[in-house]
Coordinates of C-alpha atoms and ligand atoms in Angstrom, one line a residue:
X1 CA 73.4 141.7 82.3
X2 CA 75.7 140.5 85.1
X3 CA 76.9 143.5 87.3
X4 CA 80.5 144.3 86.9
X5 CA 82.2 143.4 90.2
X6 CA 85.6 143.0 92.0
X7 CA 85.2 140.6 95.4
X8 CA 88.6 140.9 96.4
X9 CA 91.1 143.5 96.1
X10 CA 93.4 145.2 98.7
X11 CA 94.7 148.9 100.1
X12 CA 97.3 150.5 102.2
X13 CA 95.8 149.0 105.3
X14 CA 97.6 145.8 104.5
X15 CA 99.6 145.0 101.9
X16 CA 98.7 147.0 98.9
X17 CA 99.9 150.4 98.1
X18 CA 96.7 152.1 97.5
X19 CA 94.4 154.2 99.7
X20 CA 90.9 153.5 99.9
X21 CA 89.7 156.5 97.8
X22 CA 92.1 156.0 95.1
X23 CA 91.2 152.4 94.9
X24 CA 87.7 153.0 94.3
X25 CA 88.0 156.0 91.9
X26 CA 90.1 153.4 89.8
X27 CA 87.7 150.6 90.3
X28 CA 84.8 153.3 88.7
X29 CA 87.3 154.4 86.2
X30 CA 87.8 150.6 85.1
X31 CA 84.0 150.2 84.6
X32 CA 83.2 148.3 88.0
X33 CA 79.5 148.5 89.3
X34 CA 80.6 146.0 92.7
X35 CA 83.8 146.0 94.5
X36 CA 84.7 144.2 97.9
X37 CA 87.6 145.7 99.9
X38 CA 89.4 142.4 101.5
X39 CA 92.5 143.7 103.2
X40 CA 94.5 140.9 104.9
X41 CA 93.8 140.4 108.2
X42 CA 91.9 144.2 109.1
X43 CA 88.9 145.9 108.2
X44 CA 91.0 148.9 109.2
X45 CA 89.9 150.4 105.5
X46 CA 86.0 149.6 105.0
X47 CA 84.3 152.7 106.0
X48 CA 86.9 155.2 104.4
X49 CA 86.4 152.9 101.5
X50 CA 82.8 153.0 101.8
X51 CA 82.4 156.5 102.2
X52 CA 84.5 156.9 98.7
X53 CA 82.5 153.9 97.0
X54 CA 79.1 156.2 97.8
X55 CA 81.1 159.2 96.4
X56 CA 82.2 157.2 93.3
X57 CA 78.8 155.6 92.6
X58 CA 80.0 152.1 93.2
X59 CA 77.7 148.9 95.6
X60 CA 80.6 148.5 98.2
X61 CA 80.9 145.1 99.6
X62 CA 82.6 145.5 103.7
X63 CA 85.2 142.4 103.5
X64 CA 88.5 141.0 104.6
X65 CA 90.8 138.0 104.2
X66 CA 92.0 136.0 106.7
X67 CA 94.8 133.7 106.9
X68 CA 94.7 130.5 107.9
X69 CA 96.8 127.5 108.8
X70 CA 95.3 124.0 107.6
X71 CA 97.4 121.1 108.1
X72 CA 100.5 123.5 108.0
X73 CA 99.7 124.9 104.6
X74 CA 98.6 128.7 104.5
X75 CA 95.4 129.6 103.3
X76 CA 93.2 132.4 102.4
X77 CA 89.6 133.0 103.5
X78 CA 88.0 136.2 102.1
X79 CA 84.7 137.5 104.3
X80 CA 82.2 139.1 102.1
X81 CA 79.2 141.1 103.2
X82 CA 81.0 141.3 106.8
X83 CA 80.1 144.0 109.9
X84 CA 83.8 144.6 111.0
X85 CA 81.5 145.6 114.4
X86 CA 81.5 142.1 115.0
X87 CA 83.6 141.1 118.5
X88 CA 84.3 138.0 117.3
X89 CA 85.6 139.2 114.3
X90 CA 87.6 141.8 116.0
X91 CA 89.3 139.9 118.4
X92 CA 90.1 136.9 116.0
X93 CA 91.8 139.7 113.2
X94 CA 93.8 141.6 116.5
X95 CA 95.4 137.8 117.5
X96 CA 96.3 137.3 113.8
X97 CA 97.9 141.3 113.9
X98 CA 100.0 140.6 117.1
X99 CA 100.7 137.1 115.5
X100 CA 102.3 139.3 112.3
X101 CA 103.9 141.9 114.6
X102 CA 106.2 138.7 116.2
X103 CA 106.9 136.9 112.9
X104 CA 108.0 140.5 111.2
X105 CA 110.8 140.6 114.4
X106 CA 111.7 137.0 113.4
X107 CA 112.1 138.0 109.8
X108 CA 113.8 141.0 111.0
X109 CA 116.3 138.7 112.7
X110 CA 116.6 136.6 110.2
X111 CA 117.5 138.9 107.8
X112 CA 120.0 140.6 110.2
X113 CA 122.1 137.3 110.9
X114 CA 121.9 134.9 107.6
X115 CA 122.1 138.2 105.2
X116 CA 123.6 141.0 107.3
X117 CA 120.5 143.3 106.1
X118 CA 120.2 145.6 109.1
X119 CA 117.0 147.4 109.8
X120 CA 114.8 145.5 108.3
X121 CA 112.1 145.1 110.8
X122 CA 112.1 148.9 111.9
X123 CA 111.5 150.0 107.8
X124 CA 108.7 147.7 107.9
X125 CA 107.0 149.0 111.1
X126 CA 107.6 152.8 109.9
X127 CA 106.1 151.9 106.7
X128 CA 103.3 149.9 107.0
X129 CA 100.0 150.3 109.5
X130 CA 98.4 147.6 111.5
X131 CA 99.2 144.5 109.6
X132 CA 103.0 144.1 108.6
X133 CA 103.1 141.7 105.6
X134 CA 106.0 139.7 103.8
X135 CA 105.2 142.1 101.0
X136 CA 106.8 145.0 103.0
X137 CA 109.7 143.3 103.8
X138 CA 110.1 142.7 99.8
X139 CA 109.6 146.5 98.6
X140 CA 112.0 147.4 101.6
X141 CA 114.5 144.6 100.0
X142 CA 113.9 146.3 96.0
X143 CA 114.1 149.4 97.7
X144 CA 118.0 148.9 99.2
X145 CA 119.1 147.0 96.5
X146 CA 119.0 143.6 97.6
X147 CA 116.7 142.1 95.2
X148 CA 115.7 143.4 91.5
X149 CA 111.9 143.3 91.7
X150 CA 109.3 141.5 94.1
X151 CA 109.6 138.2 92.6
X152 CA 113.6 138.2 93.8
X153 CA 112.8 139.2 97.0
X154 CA 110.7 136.5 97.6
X155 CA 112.1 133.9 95.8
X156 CA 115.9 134.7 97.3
X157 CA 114.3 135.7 101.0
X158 CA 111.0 135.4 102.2
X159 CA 109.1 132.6 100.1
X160 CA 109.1 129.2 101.9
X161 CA 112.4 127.4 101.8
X162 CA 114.3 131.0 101.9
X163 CA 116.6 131.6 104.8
X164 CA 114.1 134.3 105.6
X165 CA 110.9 132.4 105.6
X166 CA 109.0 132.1 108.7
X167 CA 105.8 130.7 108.8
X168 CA 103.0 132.5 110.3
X169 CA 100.8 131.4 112.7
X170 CA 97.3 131.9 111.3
X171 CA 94.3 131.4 112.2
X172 CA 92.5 127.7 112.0
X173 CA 90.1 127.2 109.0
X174 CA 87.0 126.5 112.1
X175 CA 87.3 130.1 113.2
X176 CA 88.3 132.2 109.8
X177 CA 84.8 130.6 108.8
X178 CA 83.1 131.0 112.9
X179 CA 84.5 134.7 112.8
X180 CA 82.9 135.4 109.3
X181 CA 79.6 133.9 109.8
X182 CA 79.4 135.7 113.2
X183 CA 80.1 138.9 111.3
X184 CA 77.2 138.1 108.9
X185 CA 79.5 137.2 106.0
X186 CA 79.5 134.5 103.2
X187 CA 83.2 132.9 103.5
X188 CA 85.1 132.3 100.5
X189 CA 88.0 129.9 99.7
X190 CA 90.4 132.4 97.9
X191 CA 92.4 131.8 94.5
X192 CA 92.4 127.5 95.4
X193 CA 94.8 127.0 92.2
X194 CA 97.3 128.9 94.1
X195 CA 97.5 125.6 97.2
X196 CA 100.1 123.5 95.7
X197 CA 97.8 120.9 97.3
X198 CA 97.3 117.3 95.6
X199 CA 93.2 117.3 93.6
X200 CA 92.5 114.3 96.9
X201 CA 93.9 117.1 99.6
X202 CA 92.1 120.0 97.9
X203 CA 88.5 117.8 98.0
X204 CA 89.3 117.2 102.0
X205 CA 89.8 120.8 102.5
X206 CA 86.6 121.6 100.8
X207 CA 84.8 119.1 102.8
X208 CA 86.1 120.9 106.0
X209 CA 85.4 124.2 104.4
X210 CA 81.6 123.5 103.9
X211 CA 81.1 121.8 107.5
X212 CA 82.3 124.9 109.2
X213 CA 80.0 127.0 107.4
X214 CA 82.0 128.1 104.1
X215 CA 79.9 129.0 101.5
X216 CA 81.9 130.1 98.4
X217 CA 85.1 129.4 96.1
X218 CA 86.8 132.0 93.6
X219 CA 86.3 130.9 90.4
X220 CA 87.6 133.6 88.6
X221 CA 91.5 134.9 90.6
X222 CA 93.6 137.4 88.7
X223 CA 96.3 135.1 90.4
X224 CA 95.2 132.3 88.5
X225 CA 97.0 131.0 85.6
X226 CA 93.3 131.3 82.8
X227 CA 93.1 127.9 82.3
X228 CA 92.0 127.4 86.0
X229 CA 88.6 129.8 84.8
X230 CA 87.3 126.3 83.5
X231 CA 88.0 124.1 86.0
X232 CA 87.3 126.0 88.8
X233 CA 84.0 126.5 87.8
X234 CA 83.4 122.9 86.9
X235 CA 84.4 122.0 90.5
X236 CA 82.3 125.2 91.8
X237 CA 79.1 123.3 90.4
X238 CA 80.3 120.2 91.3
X239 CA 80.9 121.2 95.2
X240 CA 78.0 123.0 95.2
X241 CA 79.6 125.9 96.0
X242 CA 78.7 129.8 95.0
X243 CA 81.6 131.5 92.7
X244 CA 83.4 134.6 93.4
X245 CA 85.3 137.0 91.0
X246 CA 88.5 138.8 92.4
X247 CA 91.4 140.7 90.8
X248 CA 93.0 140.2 94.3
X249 CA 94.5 143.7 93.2
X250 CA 96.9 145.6 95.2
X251 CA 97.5 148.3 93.5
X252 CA 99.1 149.3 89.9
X253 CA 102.5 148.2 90.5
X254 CA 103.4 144.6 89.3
X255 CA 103.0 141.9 88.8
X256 CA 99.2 142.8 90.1
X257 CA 96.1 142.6 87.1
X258 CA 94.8 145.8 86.5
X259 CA 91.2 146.1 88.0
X260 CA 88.5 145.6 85.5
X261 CA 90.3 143.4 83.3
X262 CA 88.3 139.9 84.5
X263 CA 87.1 137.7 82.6
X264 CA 82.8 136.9 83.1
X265 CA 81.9 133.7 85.4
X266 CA 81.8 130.5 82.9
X267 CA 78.1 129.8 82.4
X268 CA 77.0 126.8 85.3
X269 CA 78.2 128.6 88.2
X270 CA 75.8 130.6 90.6
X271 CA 77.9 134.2 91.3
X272 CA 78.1 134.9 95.1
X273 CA 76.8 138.4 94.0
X274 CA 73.9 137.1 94.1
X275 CA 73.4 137.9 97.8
X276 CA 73.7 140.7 97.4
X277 CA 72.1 142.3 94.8
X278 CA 69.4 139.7 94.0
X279 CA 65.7 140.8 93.8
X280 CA 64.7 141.3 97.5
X281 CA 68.4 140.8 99.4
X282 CA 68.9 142.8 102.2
X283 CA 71.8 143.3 104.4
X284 CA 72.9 144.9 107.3
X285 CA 75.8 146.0 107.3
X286 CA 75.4 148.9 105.1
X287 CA 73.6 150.7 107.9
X288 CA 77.5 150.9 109.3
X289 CA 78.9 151.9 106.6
X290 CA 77.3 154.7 105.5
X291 CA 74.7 154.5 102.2
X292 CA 74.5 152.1 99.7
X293 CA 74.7 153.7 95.6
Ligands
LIG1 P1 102.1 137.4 104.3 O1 100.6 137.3 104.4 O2 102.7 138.4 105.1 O3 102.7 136.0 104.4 O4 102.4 137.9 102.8 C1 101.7 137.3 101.7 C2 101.6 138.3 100.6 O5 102.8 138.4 99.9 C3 100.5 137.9 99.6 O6 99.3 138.3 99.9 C4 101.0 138.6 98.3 O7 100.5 139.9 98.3 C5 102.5 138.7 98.5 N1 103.3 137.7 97.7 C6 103.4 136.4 98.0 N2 104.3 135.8 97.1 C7 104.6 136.8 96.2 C8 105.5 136.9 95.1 N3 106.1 135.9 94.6 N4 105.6 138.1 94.4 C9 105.0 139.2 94.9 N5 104.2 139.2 96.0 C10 104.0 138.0 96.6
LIG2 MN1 98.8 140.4 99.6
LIG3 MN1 95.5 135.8 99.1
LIG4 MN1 94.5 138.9 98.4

């Protein structure tokens, strides 16, 4: 039987609302046997998560995901199997922090002069840790009234082509992939239905992606409408890439999928868990992270 596992879900170290313990009691309480913690940005959270993933009985995958600029689209690549030890690694995720400190002043600003919504920026800051996300600036938003839900706030404010939006400026696709490998990770080209990227564009970036090392595609995104599944894993085989599974959960709230709720891998693909917890794998970056389960 396949394991059970969750490569990409996120906690109150970036953008989700969870802490690491009470993400990982849910993840066991949902059934998982594998779950990756893949905060934007930091691996501020993997060793409190790993601690409670040892205490919860789970195989805890160390991750992250990084953001990316490539050909002024944003992308995500999630690290899997990572040693957040890694100086590389650590410097690359503390430019993209300081990178997100200056665009949260812009949108701060913006917010202040083309919607007269004082204190944005300083909410944010209070609220958040290390890595200040659009998402805060939407639950700040909801929470004084100026939108009705998340989807508002983005749509009317911080989504691209809002007066709010400012683009970040992320890292290039070379080093998300450089900073990964150097940290002993597998790289994986997160939820790829969500590029609104022609099918020519997409098989360029893919290209790139595998000549700088990436490895992996998520087949399987709970941000992916479920007709992607089929296609994604068609193309998976096709690339020659491994497939990942991820909820990309952040927490209970909506519009997020509940974790454990996945559907399997369609049969063809070769699951990136496979590293991991094929006959004879072994990894190092446990020995950082306290024990495996
Ligand atoms: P950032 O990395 O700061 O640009 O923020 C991007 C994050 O915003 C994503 O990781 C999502 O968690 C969240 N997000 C983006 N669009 C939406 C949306 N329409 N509704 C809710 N959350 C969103
Ligand atoms: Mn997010
Ligand atoms: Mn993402
Ligand atoms: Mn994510």
């Amino acid at each position: 039987m396949e394991p059970r596992c969750d490569l990409h879900t996120h906690t109150y170290y970036s953008d989700g609302t969870l802490a690491p313990q009470a993400l990982l009691a849910r993840a066991a309480a949902q059934g998982l046997q594998v779950l990756a913690l893949t905060d934007h940005d930091t691996t501020d959270g993997l060793a409190e998560a790993a601690a409670a993933a040892a205490q919860a009985g789970l195989r805890f995958i160390p991750g992250v995901e990084i953001s990316v600029t490539w050909r002024g689209q944003t992308l995500h690549v999630v690290g899997l199997g990572i040693d957040p030890r890694c100086d590389a690694l650590a410097r690359g995720l503390e430019r993209l922090c300081l990178a997100r400190h200056a665009r949260a002043r812009e949108i701060g600003e913006r917010l202040r002069r083309r919607h007269r919504i004082h204190g944005a920026y300083e909410a944010v800051q209070a609220r958040a840790k290390r890595v200040l996300s659009r998402t805060h600036f939407a639950q700040f938003l909801v929470g004084q009234g100026h939108a009705s839900g998340m989807r508002e706030a983005f749509q009317y404010y911080l989504s691209r082509g809002a007066p709010a939006y400012v683009p970040g400026e992320w890292a290039a696709l070379e080093e998300a992939v450089g900073w990964i490998r150097a940290a002993g990770g597998t790289a994986v080209l997160a939820h790829p239905a969500r590029y609104p990227l022609p099918a020519s564009t997409l098989r360029t970036l893919v290209a790139e992606f595998k000549e700088c090392g990436g490895e992996a595609i998520e087949v399987i995104s709970g941000s992916h409408p479920p007709k992607a599944n089929q296609s994604f894993a068609a193309f998976a085989a096709k690339h020659g890439l491994l497939a990942s599974v991820g909820s990309d959960y952040h927490g209970p709230e909506k519009p997020w999928v509940e974790l454990g709720r996945l559907p399997a891998l369609p049969a063809g693909c070769t699951p990136v868990w496979e590293r991991w917890t094929g006959a004879g794998k072994v990894t190092g970056f446990s020995s950082c992270l306290g024990p495996r389960p």
